[in-house]
Amino acid sequence: MADRRLSGSFVASSAAGTVRLGFYRLAAAALAVSGVAQMPIFKRYYIADIPGMAWTGDFLFTHALHYAAAAALLFWLGWRLAARGAASLGRGRLALLGLLALTGGAHVLSNLPGVSLSPLAAMLLDWTHLGAAMALGIAALAMVFNRRSRTNRR
Amino acid sequence: MLKTIDPKARFSRRTLFKALGLGGAAALLPERSRAAALPVTGQELATFLDLSKCIGCGACVEACRVENAARYPEPKKPFPKMYPERVKVEDWSDKRAVDTRLTPYNWLFIQSAAVDGREVHIPRRCMHCQNPPCANLCPWGAAAREADGTVAINQDICLGGAKCRDVCPWSIPQRQTGAGLYLDLMPSLAGNGVMNKCRRCPERVAQGKMPACIEACPQGVQTMGPREEIVAQAKAMARNNGGFLYGLEENGGTNTLYLSPVPFEKLAAAVKTGPGQPGLAAVADVMGTSNRLAWAVLLAPLAGAAGALLSGARKMMGRKEDSNG
Ligand code: SF4
Ligand code: SF4
Ligand code: SF4
């Protein structure tokens, strides 16, 4: 059960629950893609060449998209925490989401004109954000494989 | 009052000594009175370039190369084979003498243009933007802005992905393949060297000295000091002597201000641009869109929580009404 909670798949018991789950998944997917796009790899690995995918190589567009998706996910997170409490998220996911949200928020602040961090702080912030995102990504992937192999066994 | 001494004063004093056959006497003066001094205030610093004074002699370019020679990348050859094939090697290590554009071995060059029958020379290097996209958007934390407004790339951790160049409105940072941290990670799959650009001579500035290019200029083209004073000086000169300013609004404001006797639209049309040869067009704030969205990001969790509390309260009210009715 704990692993299901980590993966972001909740038992959607109502229509509103289904909508909320879809919202979470969409925001998380947009965050993941636009986050990976912050590294200069979509152009390098030809993904931006695929028709309809040119936007993945546009750093300014994907940066704005990352902000918009972050706003959506943080809205969801705020709602969830207020409505069902921190325990409903599972400790592992709460810790990673929290770390991502805090480092991301600090980065958003430091990107504003007139705000800047020391070079060392900026570097540590980037690395922590990247590390937490990778950990969450690996956890989500592990979850998918886990579930698939269990369904196959059935 | 600007506490910096006009570098021209230093020049004329030295010329005076020379004229009097007292060349050696200048060497007896303490360093600070010989070279224009920078007050160490911890404030944001800006440079001002009066283009009407620049004769395009290139002394500044040469001074930068001497000052930074030890910091230039020394790539290991052969370069690691890179995948996919499209990843291009950028190698300037055998063309170090090139000084007609920005390269990893030339962080300052003189751009020239003839406008309205006038030759204008423009020393070009990193603008040291006030809100630099190169630093804000570096995914690896290798580029950063210092408290004094200097924007620098940390050569020890830069992976050479060149995103800083892609997001810089002037495409300033220049890549050298075959050097840097990527060699120790996955050289074939990620990274491609180190990015290089003007770092505004932090070691000199920390000692209260002017950057090498400023000190070397025989014409006193550049002045450096606390931003507020430099901006006031630049605006006053543009107003009193006539002239046009570039850098105040560009990319949301930079710490490099150019004063030109001819309009920048004309200069922009006349200068040769291309890789390593930045343009002079008006530039909007690259971080603008993201920063307009920033407040949505920062307020979103509060809005979400408020929404949940409101909807909970509404449900409770509904239940009460049901039981009452
Ligand atoms: S040294 Fe001075 S005059 Fe000569 S090119 Fe540089 S800025 Fe212009
Ligand atoms: S001019 Fe380009 S490289 Fe220099 S600080 Fe601005 S964005 Fe960065
Ligand atoms: S400030 Fe220093 S690094 Fe920058 S162009 Fe001048 S000499 Fe070169």
PDB file of C-alpha atoms and ligand atoms in Angstrom, chain B residues 125-135 143 149-153 164-165 167-173 197-198 251 254 286, ligand 2:
ATOM      1  CA  ARG B 125      32.233  41.583 -23.937  1.00  0.00           C
ATOM      2  CA  CYS B 126      29.689  40.222 -21.454  1.00  0.00           C
ATOM      3  CA  MET B 127      27.217  42.943 -20.404  1.00  0.00           C
ATOM      4  CA  HIS B 128      26.940  41.628 -16.803  1.00  0.00           C
ATOM      5  CA  CYS B 129      23.157  41.737 -16.825  1.00  0.00           C
ATOM      6  CA  GLN B 130      21.386  42.700 -13.620  1.00  0.00           C
ATOM      7  CA  ASN B 131      19.119  39.653 -13.863  1.00  0.00           C
ATOM      8  CA  PRO B 132      21.236  37.355 -16.039  1.00  0.00           C
ATOM      9  CA  PRO B 133      19.408  34.525 -17.843  1.00  0.00           C
ATOM     10  CA  CYS B 134      22.726  32.709 -18.311  1.00  0.00           C
ATOM     11  CA  ALA B 135      23.039  32.340 -14.534  1.00  0.00           C
ATOM     12  CA  ALA B 143      26.985  30.346 -13.856  1.00  0.00           C
ATOM     13  CA  GLY B 149      26.827  42.449 -10.088  1.00  0.00           C
ATOM     14  CA  THR B 150      29.575  40.448 -11.789  1.00  0.00           C
ATOM     15  CA  VAL B 151      28.316  37.424 -13.704  1.00  0.00           C
ATOM     16  CA  ALA B 152      30.821  34.591 -13.888  1.00  0.00           C
ATOM     17  CA  ILE B 153      30.962  30.966 -14.979  1.00  0.00           C
ATOM     18  CA  CYS B 164      24.021  30.044 -21.251  1.00  0.00           C
ATOM     19  CA  ARG B 165      24.935  31.059 -24.794  1.00  0.00           C
ATOM     20  CA  VAL B 167      19.627  32.121 -23.579  1.00  0.00           C
ATOM     21  CA  CYS B 168      22.004  35.109 -23.614  1.00  0.00           C
ATOM     22  CA  PRO B 169      20.514  37.815 -25.853  1.00  0.00           C
ATOM     23  CA  TRP B 170      24.014  38.512 -27.142  1.00  0.00           C
ATOM     24  CA  SER B 171      25.224  34.861 -27.254  1.00  0.00           C
ATOM     25  CA  ILE B 172      28.296  35.889 -25.270  1.00  0.00           C
ATOM     26  CA  PRO B 173      29.741  32.735 -23.611  1.00  0.00           C
ATOM     27  CA  LYS B 197      33.563  34.848 -21.051  1.00  0.00           C
ATOM     28  CA  CYS B 198      34.566  38.079 -19.304  1.00  0.00           C
ATOM     29  CA  ASN B 251      17.542  42.586 -21.044  1.00  0.00           C
ATOM     30  CA  THR B 254      22.814  45.591 -17.484  1.00  0.00           C
ATOM     31  CA  VAL B 286      14.631  37.401 -21.311  1.00  0.00           C
TER      32      VAL B 286
HETATM   33  S1  SF4 C   2      25.437  39.370 -21.442  1.00  0.00           S
HETATM   34 FE1  SF4 C   2      24.869  37.220 -21.678  1.00  0.00          FE
HETATM   35  S2  SF4 C   2      26.539  36.120 -20.682  1.00  0.00           S
HETATM   36 FE2  SF4 C   2      26.661  38.233 -19.964  1.00  0.00          FE
HETATM   37  S3  SF4 C   2      25.436  38.290 -18.068  1.00  0.00           S
HETATM   38 FE3  SF4 C   2      24.065  38.865 -19.740  1.00  0.00          FE
HETATM   39  S4  SF4 C   2      23.112  36.928 -20.309  1.00  0.00           S
HETATM   40 FE4  SF4 C   2      24.926  36.409 -19.145  1.00  0.00          FE
END
